[in-house]
Amino acid sequence: MSNDGQNILLVDDSQADRRFITRALEKCGRSFTIDSADTVASAQKKIAQNHYDCMLIDYRLPDADGLALVECVSTSDQGATGLVMISGEGSEAVAARAIRLGAHDYITKEKIDGNRLSAAIDKAIRSSKREYNKLQQQLMMENFASSAAHDLANPLNGVIGFITLAKSQLEAQRPDKVPEFLDNALTSAHYMQQLVVDLLHYARTGASPEACKPVDLTDVLETATTVMHEVIASSGGTIIAENLPTIEGYKTELVQLLQNLIGNSLKYRSHLAPVIEISAYRHGANSWCLSVADNGLGVPEGDRKKIFSPLYRVHRKNTSGAGLGLAICTKIMDLHHGRIWCEPREGGGTIFNCLMPERQPTAQNVDDLPDHLI
Ligand code: ADP
């Protein structure tokens, strides 16, 4: 993997050392953009204004030790920044403290050469991206739990409210409206039941997939459209598919992915008859991007990321759904070490892109995934 072109902040008060480190990186043929700071305070000012992919931090700085800076950056939520601590020989205790405080690697000044340093930068950037993604997922789960509680509370309040009304009418011996109140209570209870089923489905997605095998995406599409035959036919929709490749993956989950995306294209259609184009193109040497394009309502710009969060919905009018379909697609792409996003389609509608590696990494070579998939 190479992180050429990335922004590096070098924090060192010695001009000679800064020059030496910059030259060492240039000599090994890497083209990082290197900015520098000579104190903790000036580094903090720079971090507040720019995003750095990696920081190389000297231990001894004039206004505080570099560990303070490591701690400050590793606990901030300003995105992924790899942290490499630099210090003098024989300071294993400093190294251990730096790692405990959030540094991703440690290198002694005496051992610095371009190759060692660039390997430490690559490792730090990769680790920081992984940590950042994990943190984002954790935040999403917390958000999910509170949204789920909120979404379940509404129909539950409905059930309690209508049963209370029915009870008071019976006590007052005015039974006329009781059947209507009980019907309303049942509607809310059924909605709640569906929501619980959808939440369970979301929670279980990807938990125990079958073995990862070569999967022909044309087969996957055929299975998805067979299952959805009725919905497609009744919507008057057309599906156009180009030759799709075979990739390594989990067939059941990929069928679910296409079902959710096709289902949404039909559900969120415009006044036009739905036309859904499914295609795939190569992305780099080892990845494929599977695209589902529709001529539907489109997704407003401000919602294009949010719709992948559980329970988030944009077009609520006249459509059913709990807002979990795209969150399930995101989990399926995570399972495939891929990612999903959407963009507007020229002429109206939306394109959903699913980028995934052609071959799934093993536990040993997960570090060799291309950068665009981390
Ligand atoms: P649901 O369909 O149950 O609401 P999803 O997670 O599948 O849940 O979708 C979230 C939201 O994203 C939808 O409520 C809808 O507003 C929007 N959306 C999803 N797919 C499309 C699409 N193809 N075209 C327009 N909007 C879409």
Short mmCIF file of C-alpha atoms and ligand atoms in Angstrom, two decimals:
data_model
loop_
_atom_site.label_atom_id
_atom_site.label_comp_id
_atom_site.label_asym_id
_atom_site.label_seq_id
_atom_site.Cartn_x
_atom_site.Cartn_y
_atom_site.Cartn_z
CA MET A 1 0.00 0.00 0.00
CA SER A 2 1.23 3.55 -0.58
CA ASN A 3 -0.09 6.76 0.90
CA ASP A 4 1.67 9.11 -1.53
CA GLY A 5 0.17 12.57 -1.78
CA GLN A 6 -1.00 12.53 1.83
CA ASN A 7 -0.56 15.45 4.22
CA ILE A 8 2.06 15.03 6.92
CA LEU A 9 2.71 17.35 9.86
CA LEU A 10 6.24 17.11 11.20
CA VAL A 11 6.50 18.47 14.76
CA ASP A 12 10.12 18.98 15.76
CA ASP A 13 11.89 22.06 17.16
CA SER A 14 15.22 21.24 15.51
CA GLN A 15 15.45 22.67 12.02
CA ALA A 16 18.29 20.28 11.21
CA ASP A 17 16.18 17.25 12.21
CA ARG A 18 13.20 18.50 10.23
CA ARG A 19 15.41 18.90 7.16
CA PHE A 20 16.94 15.45 7.70
CA ILE A 21 13.53 13.75 8.00
CA THR A 22 12.10 15.58 4.98
CA ARG A 23 15.12 14.60 2.89
CA ALA A 24 14.97 10.98 4.04
CA LEU A 25 11.35 10.77 2.84
CA GLU A 26 12.17 12.46 -0.47
CA LYS A 27 15.10 10.10 -1.03
CA CYS A 28 12.89 7.01 -0.79
CA GLY A 29 10.77 8.34 -3.63
CA ARG A 30 7.61 9.20 -1.68
CA SER A 31 5.74 12.38 -2.50
CA PHE A 32 4.13 13.41 0.77
CA THR A 33 3.07 17.01 1.35
CA ILE A 34 5.03 17.93 4.46
CA ASP A 35 4.12 20.82 6.75
CA SER A 36 6.01 21.53 9.96
CA ALA A 37 5.62 22.99 13.45
CA ASP A 38 8.25 23.57 16.13
CA THR A 39 6.13 23.64 19.31
CA VAL A 40 3.04 21.86 20.66
CA ALA A 41 1.14 25.17 20.56
CA SER A 42 1.96 25.87 16.89
CA ALA A 43 1.11 22.26 15.98
CA GLN A 44 -2.28 22.65 17.70
CA LYS A 45 -2.97 25.82 15.71
CA LYS A 46 -2.20 23.99 12.46
CA ILE A 47 -4.36 20.98 13.38
CA ALA A 48 -7.30 23.28 14.08
CA GLN A 49 -7.04 24.65 10.53
CA ASN A 50 -5.98 21.63 8.44
CA HIS A 51 -6.47 17.91 8.35
CA TYR A 52 -3.27 15.84 8.42
CA ASP A 53 -3.23 12.16 7.45
CA CYS A 54 -0.23 11.57 9.71
CA MET A 55 1.82 13.44 12.29
CA LEU A 56 5.46 12.74 13.10
CA ILE A 57 5.97 14.03 16.65
CA ASP A 58 9.28 14.54 18.39
CA TYR A 59 9.24 13.67 22.09
CA ARG A 60 11.20 16.71 23.27
CA LEU A 61 9.49 19.97 22.35
CA PRO A 62 10.13 23.37 23.96
CA ASP A 63 6.68 24.07 25.44
CA ALA A 64 5.53 20.54 26.44
CA ASP A 65 6.49 16.95 25.67
CA GLY A 66 5.23 15.34 22.46
CA LEU A 67 3.11 12.89 24.47
CA ALA A 68 0.71 15.73 25.34
CA LEU A 69 0.19 16.30 21.61
CA VAL A 70 -0.30 12.55 20.98
CA GLU A 71 -2.98 12.44 23.68
CA CYS A 72 -4.69 15.57 22.42
CA VAL A 73 -4.90 14.35 18.78
CA SER A 74 -5.86 10.77 19.60
CA THR A 75 -8.82 11.89 21.74
CA SER A 76 -10.10 14.52 19.30
CA ASP A 77 -12.84 13.66 16.82
CA GLN A 78 -11.41 15.51 13.83
CA GLY A 79 -11.06 12.49 11.57
CA ALA A 80 -8.34 9.87 11.15
CA THR A 81 -4.75 10.99 11.83
CA GLY A 82 -1.89 8.52 12.09
CA LEU A 83 0.55 9.30 14.92
CA VAL A 84 4.23 8.35 14.85
CA MET A 85 6.33 9.25 17.90
CA ILE A 86 9.99 10.09 17.33
CA SER A 87 12.53 10.02 20.12
CA GLY A 88 16.14 9.36 21.10
CA GLU A 89 17.70 5.91 21.56
CA GLY A 90 16.98 3.99 24.76
CA SER A 91 13.60 5.50 25.55
CA GLU A 92 11.46 2.34 25.59
CA ALA A 93 9.39 3.77 28.45
CA VAL A 94 8.49 6.78 26.30
CA ALA A 95 7.59 4.45 23.42
CA ALA A 96 5.28 2.41 25.65
CA ARG A 97 3.60 5.56 27.04
CA ALA A 98 3.19 6.98 23.53
CA ILE A 99 1.46 3.79 22.32
CA ARG A 100 -0.75 3.75 25.43
CA LEU A 101 -1.80 7.34 24.75
CA GLY A 102 -2.77 6.58 21.15
CA ALA A 103 0.41 6.69 19.00
CA HIS A 104 0.35 4.10 16.20
CA ASP A 105 4.08 3.62 15.86
CA TYR A 106 7.36 4.69 17.37
CA ILE A 107 10.74 5.27 15.79
CA THR A 108 14.08 6.32 17.29
CA LYS A 109 15.96 9.21 15.70
CA GLU A 110 19.12 7.13 15.37
CA LYS A 111 17.27 4.53 13.29
CA ILE A 112 15.54 6.94 10.96
CA ASP A 113 15.86 6.24 7.28
CA GLY A 114 13.36 6.95 4.55
CA ASN A 115 12.09 3.38 4.17
CA ARG A 116 11.60 2.81 7.89
CA LEU A 117 9.85 6.13 8.26
CA SER A 118 7.57 5.68 5.28
CA ALA A 119 6.61 2.18 6.51
CA ALA A 120 5.78 3.69 9.94
CA ILE A 121 3.66 6.39 8.25
CA ASP A 122 1.76 3.80 6.16
CA LYS A 123 1.10 1.67 9.23
CA ALA A 124 -0.05 4.67 11.29
CA ILE A 125 -2.40 5.97 8.58
CA ARG A 126 -3.93 2.54 8.13
CA SER A 127 -4.41 1.96 11.88
CA SER A 128 -5.89 5.42 12.40
CA LYS A 129 -8.41 4.89 9.58
CA ARG A 130 -9.44 1.58 11.10
CA GLU A 131 -9.86 3.12 14.58
CA TYR A 132 -11.79 6.03 13.13
CA ASN A 133 -14.18 3.72 11.24
CA LYS A 134 -14.72 1.69 14.41
CA LEU A 135 -15.52 4.83 16.39
CA GLN A 136 -17.96 5.99 13.73
CA GLN A 137 -19.69 2.60 13.87
CA GLN A 138 -19.90 2.82 17.66
CA LEU A 139 -21.45 6.29 17.43
CA MET A 140 -23.87 4.99 14.81
CA MET A 141 -24.90 2.13 17.12
CA GLU A 142 -25.55 4.56 19.99
CA ASN A 143 -27.59 6.73 17.66
CA PHE A 144 -29.40 3.63 16.40
CA ALA A 145 -30.35 2.51 19.92
CA SER A 146 -31.90 5.87 20.77
CA SER A 147 -33.71 6.13 17.39
CA ALA A 148 -35.06 2.57 17.79
CA ALA A 149 -36.35 3.34 21.30
CA HIS A 150 -37.97 6.52 19.99
CA ASP A 151 -39.56 4.77 16.97
CA LEU A 152 -40.95 2.00 19.18
CA ALA A 153 -42.26 4.47 21.77
CA ASN A 154 -44.63 6.15 19.27
CA PRO A 155 -46.76 3.11 18.35
CA LEU A 156 -46.60 1.89 21.95
CA ASN A 157 -48.08 5.20 23.12
CA GLY A 158 -50.74 4.69 20.44
CA VAL A 159 -51.62 1.22 21.79
CA ILE A 160 -51.81 2.47 25.39
CA GLY A 161 -53.80 5.57 24.39
CA PHE A 162 -56.48 3.71 22.39
CA ILE A 163 -56.85 0.91 24.98
CA THR A 164 -57.24 3.54 27.73
CA LEU A 165 -59.95 5.27 25.66
CA ALA A 166 -61.72 1.95 25.01
CA LYS A 167 -61.61 1.12 28.73
CA SER A 168 -63.04 4.48 29.81
CA GLN A 169 -65.85 4.17 27.22
CA LEU A 170 -66.71 0.70 28.53
CA GLU A 171 -66.70 1.94 32.13
CA ALA A 172 -69.06 4.74 31.12
CA GLN A 173 -71.25 2.14 29.38
CA ARG A 174 -70.85 3.86 25.97
CA PRO A 175 -69.53 0.96 23.90
CA ASP A 176 -70.23 2.45 20.39
CA LYS A 177 -66.70 3.69 19.68
CA VAL A 178 -64.90 0.82 21.42
CA PRO A 179 -64.40 -1.31 18.24
CA GLU A 180 -62.87 1.71 16.46
CA PHE A 181 -60.46 2.38 19.36
CA LEU A 182 -59.45 -1.28 19.49
CA ASP A 183 -58.88 -1.29 15.71
CA ASN A 184 -56.58 1.73 16.07
CA ALA A 185 -54.74 0.01 18.94
CA LEU A 186 -54.28 -3.07 16.72
CA THR A 187 -52.93 -0.97 13.81
CA SER A 188 -50.30 0.55 16.13
CA ALA A 189 -49.47 -2.89 17.57
CA HIS A 190 -49.01 -4.38 14.07
CA TYR A 191 -46.76 -1.49 13.08
CA MET A 192 -44.71 -2.12 16.20
CA GLN A 193 -44.53 -5.83 15.42
CA GLN A 194 -43.21 -5.10 11.88
CA LEU A 195 -40.67 -2.67 13.30
CA VAL A 196 -39.39 -5.30 15.74
CA VAL A 197 -39.09 -7.85 12.87
CA ASP A 198 -37.15 -5.27 10.77
CA LEU A 199 -34.88 -4.36 13.69
CA LEU A 200 -34.08 -8.02 14.30
CA HIS A 201 -33.36 -8.50 10.60
CA TYR A 202 -31.01 -5.50 10.70
CA ALA A 203 -29.26 -6.77 13.85
CA ARG A 204 -28.73 -10.24 12.33
CA THR A 205 -27.48 -9.16 8.89
CA GLY A 206 -23.97 -10.44 8.29
CA ALA A 207 -23.78 -12.15 11.69
CA SER A 208 -23.47 -15.71 10.40
CA PRO A 209 -22.95 -15.63 6.64
CA GLU A 210 -22.42 -18.79 4.61
CA ALA A 211 -18.90 -19.47 3.34
CA CYS A 212 -17.40 -16.85 1.08
CA LYS A 213 -17.34 -18.20 -2.51
CA PRO A 214 -17.13 -16.97 -6.10
CA VAL A 215 -20.56 -15.49 -6.82
CA ASP A 216 -21.86 -14.66 -10.28
CA LEU A 217 -23.64 -11.31 -9.92
CA THR A 218 -25.90 -12.17 -12.88
CA ASP A 219 -27.18 -15.14 -10.81
CA VAL A 220 -27.61 -12.86 -7.83
CA LEU A 221 -29.69 -10.43 -9.89
CA GLU A 222 -31.79 -13.26 -11.32
CA THR A 223 -32.58 -14.59 -7.84
CA ALA A 224 -33.43 -11.09 -6.56
CA THR A 225 -35.77 -10.32 -9.50
CA THR A 226 -37.45 -13.74 -9.24
CA VAL A 227 -38.23 -13.14 -5.56
CA MET A 228 -39.51 -9.65 -6.42
CA HIS A 229 -41.41 -10.67 -9.56
CA GLU A 230 -44.83 -9.49 -8.27
CA VAL A 231 -43.65 -6.08 -7.04
CA ILE A 232 -41.72 -5.39 -10.25
CA ALA A 233 -44.64 -6.43 -12.49
CA SER A 234 -47.23 -4.41 -10.55
CA SER A 235 -45.06 -1.27 -10.62
CA GLY A 236 -44.67 -1.42 -14.41
CA GLY A 237 -40.93 -1.22 -13.86
CA THR A 238 -38.18 -2.33 -16.27
CA ILE A 239 -34.82 -3.70 -15.24
CA ILE A 240 -31.92 -3.37 -17.65
CA ALA A 241 -28.76 -5.26 -16.74
CA GLU A 242 -25.36 -5.29 -18.37
CA ASN A 243 -22.95 -8.22 -18.15
CA LEU A 244 -22.14 -8.56 -14.49
CA PRO A 245 -18.89 -10.08 -13.18
CA THR A 246 -18.19 -12.93 -10.79
CA ILE A 247 -16.70 -11.78 -7.49
CA GLU A 248 -15.91 -13.46 -4.20
CA GLY A 249 -18.67 -12.89 -1.66
CA TYR A 250 -21.76 -14.09 0.21
CA LYS A 251 -24.62 -14.87 -2.18
CA THR A 252 -27.57 -14.59 0.24
CA GLU A 253 -26.42 -11.19 1.44
CA LEU A 254 -25.75 -9.92 -2.11
CA VAL A 255 -29.27 -11.01 -3.16
CA GLN A 256 -30.60 -9.04 -0.18
CA LEU A 257 -28.52 -6.01 -1.23
CA LEU A 258 -30.00 -5.98 -4.75
CA GLN A 259 -33.51 -6.64 -3.43
CA ASN A 260 -33.27 -3.62 -1.12
CA LEU A 261 -31.86 -1.33 -3.83
CA ILE A 262 -34.32 -2.45 -6.52
CA GLY A 263 -37.19 -2.31 -4.01
CA ASN A 264 -36.30 1.30 -3.17
CA SER A 265 -36.02 2.28 -6.83
CA LEU A 266 -39.58 1.02 -7.31
CA LYS A 267 -40.87 2.51 -4.05
CA TYR A 268 -39.37 5.97 -4.53
CA ARG A 269 -40.31 6.29 -8.19
CA SER A 270 -41.32 9.58 -9.81
CA HIS A 271 -44.32 10.09 -12.13
CA LEU A 272 -42.35 8.07 -14.75
CA ALA A 273 -42.51 4.29 -15.07
CA PRO A 274 -39.47 3.01 -13.16
CA VAL A 275 -36.41 2.12 -15.25
CA ILE A 276 -33.59 0.53 -13.25
CA GLU A 277 -30.17 0.03 -14.83
CA ILE A 278 -27.78 -2.39 -13.18
CA SER A 279 -24.15 -2.39 -14.29
CA ALA A 280 -20.65 -3.03 -13.01
CA TYR A 281 -17.32 -1.48 -13.84
CA ARG A 282 -13.78 -2.23 -12.78
CA HIS A 283 -12.25 0.07 -10.21
CA GLY A 284 -8.47 -0.25 -10.06
CA ALA A 285 -6.93 -3.68 -10.54
CA ASN A 286 -8.74 -5.53 -7.75
CA SER A 287 -12.18 -4.02 -7.21
CA TRP A 288 -15.57 -3.83 -8.88
CA CYS A 289 -18.24 -1.18 -8.53
CA LEU A 290 -21.79 -2.50 -8.87
CA SER A 291 -24.25 0.32 -9.70
CA VAL A 292 -28.01 0.49 -9.47
CA ALA A 293 -29.34 3.59 -11.26
CA ASP A 294 -32.98 4.68 -11.29
CA ASN A 295 -35.16 7.48 -12.71
CA GLY A 296 -36.99 8.03 -9.42
CA LEU A 297 -37.51 10.88 -6.95
CA GLY A 298 -33.80 11.41 -6.26
CA VAL A 299 -32.24 12.05 -2.84
CA PRO A 300 -31.70 15.67 -1.68
CA GLU A 301 -28.00 16.53 -1.37
CA GLY A 302 -28.08 17.00 2.42
CA ASP A 303 -29.55 13.51 2.92
CA ARG A 304 -27.22 11.50 0.67
CA LYS A 305 -25.06 10.27 3.55
CA LYS A 306 -27.74 10.21 6.25
CA ILE A 307 -30.03 7.76 4.42
CA PHE A 308 -27.50 4.98 5.17
CA SER A 309 -28.02 5.45 8.94
CA PRO A 310 -30.56 3.12 10.55
CA LEU A 311 -34.12 4.48 10.78
CA TYR A 312 -33.42 7.63 8.73
CA ARG A 313 -36.09 8.36 6.09
CA VAL A 314 -36.60 11.19 3.63
CA HIS A 315 -39.71 10.43 1.55
CA ARG A 316 -42.26 9.36 4.14
CA LYS A 317 -45.43 10.34 2.30
CA ASN A 318 -47.41 7.35 0.99
CA THR A 319 -44.54 4.90 1.49
CA SER A 320 -44.09 2.21 4.09
CA GLY A 321 -40.76 1.30 5.62
CA ALA A 322 -38.75 1.62 8.79
CA GLY A 323 -35.64 3.22 7.29
CA LEU A 324 -33.52 0.09 7.68
CA GLY A 325 -33.08 -1.09 4.06
CA LEU A 326 -29.99 0.99 3.27
CA ALA A 327 -28.52 0.42 6.74
CA ILE A 328 -28.75 -3.32 5.95
CA CYS A 329 -27.01 -2.64 2.58
CA THR A 330 -24.22 -0.84 4.48
CA LYS A 331 -23.75 -3.85 6.76
CA ILE A 332 -23.63 -6.14 3.71
CA MET A 333 -20.96 -3.94 2.12
CA ASP A 334 -18.99 -3.93 5.42
CA LEU A 335 -19.14 -7.72 5.36
CA HIS A 336 -17.62 -7.60 1.85
CA HIS A 337 -14.93 -5.07 2.86
CA GLY A 338 -16.61 -2.65 0.51
CA ARG A 339 -18.53 0.59 0.68
CA ILE A 340 -21.81 2.01 -0.59
CA TRP A 341 -22.80 5.56 -1.47
CA CYS A 342 -25.27 7.34 -3.70
CA GLU A 343 -25.10 10.18 -6.20
CA PRO A 344 -27.65 11.99 -8.35
CA ARG A 345 -28.29 10.59 -11.81
CA GLU A 346 -28.14 12.97 -14.74
CA GLY A 347 -31.67 13.65 -15.93
CA GLY A 348 -33.18 12.75 -12.50
CA GLY A 349 -33.06 9.79 -10.17
CA THR A 350 -30.30 8.24 -8.10
CA ILE A 351 -27.31 5.96 -8.62
CA PHE A 352 -26.35 3.63 -5.76
CA ASN A 353 -22.72 2.46 -6.01
CA CYS A 354 -21.36 -0.61 -4.23
CA LEU A 355 -17.57 -0.84 -4.39
CA MET A 356 -16.03 -4.13 -3.31
CA PRO A 357 -12.85 -6.14 -3.80
CA GLU A 358 -12.92 -8.86 -6.46
CA ARG A 359 -11.45 -11.30 -3.91
CA GLN A 360 -12.21 -11.13 -0.21
CA PRO A 361 -9.14 -10.65 2.00
CA THR A 362 -8.22 -13.29 4.55
CA ALA A 363 -7.44 -12.33 8.15
CA GLN A 364 -3.76 -12.31 7.16
CA ASN A 365 -3.95 -10.06 4.13
CA VAL A 366 -6.66 -7.63 5.22
CA ASP A 367 -3.90 -4.99 5.34
CA ASP A 368 -3.39 -5.31 1.57
CA LEU A 369 -6.82 -3.93 0.69
CA PRO A 370 -6.59 -0.95 -1.66
CA ASP A 371 -6.87 2.48 0.05
CA HIS A 372 -10.28 3.29 -1.42
CA LEU A 373 -11.77 0.33 0.47
CA ILE A 374 -10.48 1.17 3.97
P1 ADP B 1 -37.09 2.79 3.91
O1 ADP B 1 -37.27 2.54 2.44
O2 ADP B 1 -37.71 1.76 4.78
O3 ADP B 1 -37.48 4.18 4.31
P2 ADP B 1 -34.21 2.73 3.42
O4 ADP B 1 -33.11 2.65 4.43
O5 ADP B 1 -34.22 1.70 2.36
O6 ADP B 1 -35.53 2.70 4.27
O7 ADP B 1 -34.13 4.17 2.76
C1 ADP B 1 -33.96 5.33 3.56
C2 ADP B 1 -34.52 6.54 2.83
O8 ADP B 1 -33.72 6.85 1.69
C3 ADP B 1 -35.92 6.33 2.29
O9 ADP B 1 -36.89 6.63 3.26
C4 ADP B 1 -35.95 7.26 1.10
O10 ADP B 1 -36.36 8.54 1.53
C5 ADP B 1 -34.50 7.33 0.62
N1 ADP B 1 -34.26 6.48 -0.57
C6 ADP B 1 -33.77 5.22 -0.57
N2 ADP B 1 -33.64 4.74 -1.83
C7 ADP B 1 -34.05 5.72 -2.64
C8 ADP B 1 -34.15 5.86 -4.07
N3 ADP B 1 -33.81 4.87 -4.90
N4 ADP B 1 -34.62 7.04 -4.56
C9 ADP B 1 -34.98 8.06 -3.73
N5 ADP B 1 -34.88 8.00 -2.38
C10 ADP B 1 -34.44 6.84 -1.85
#
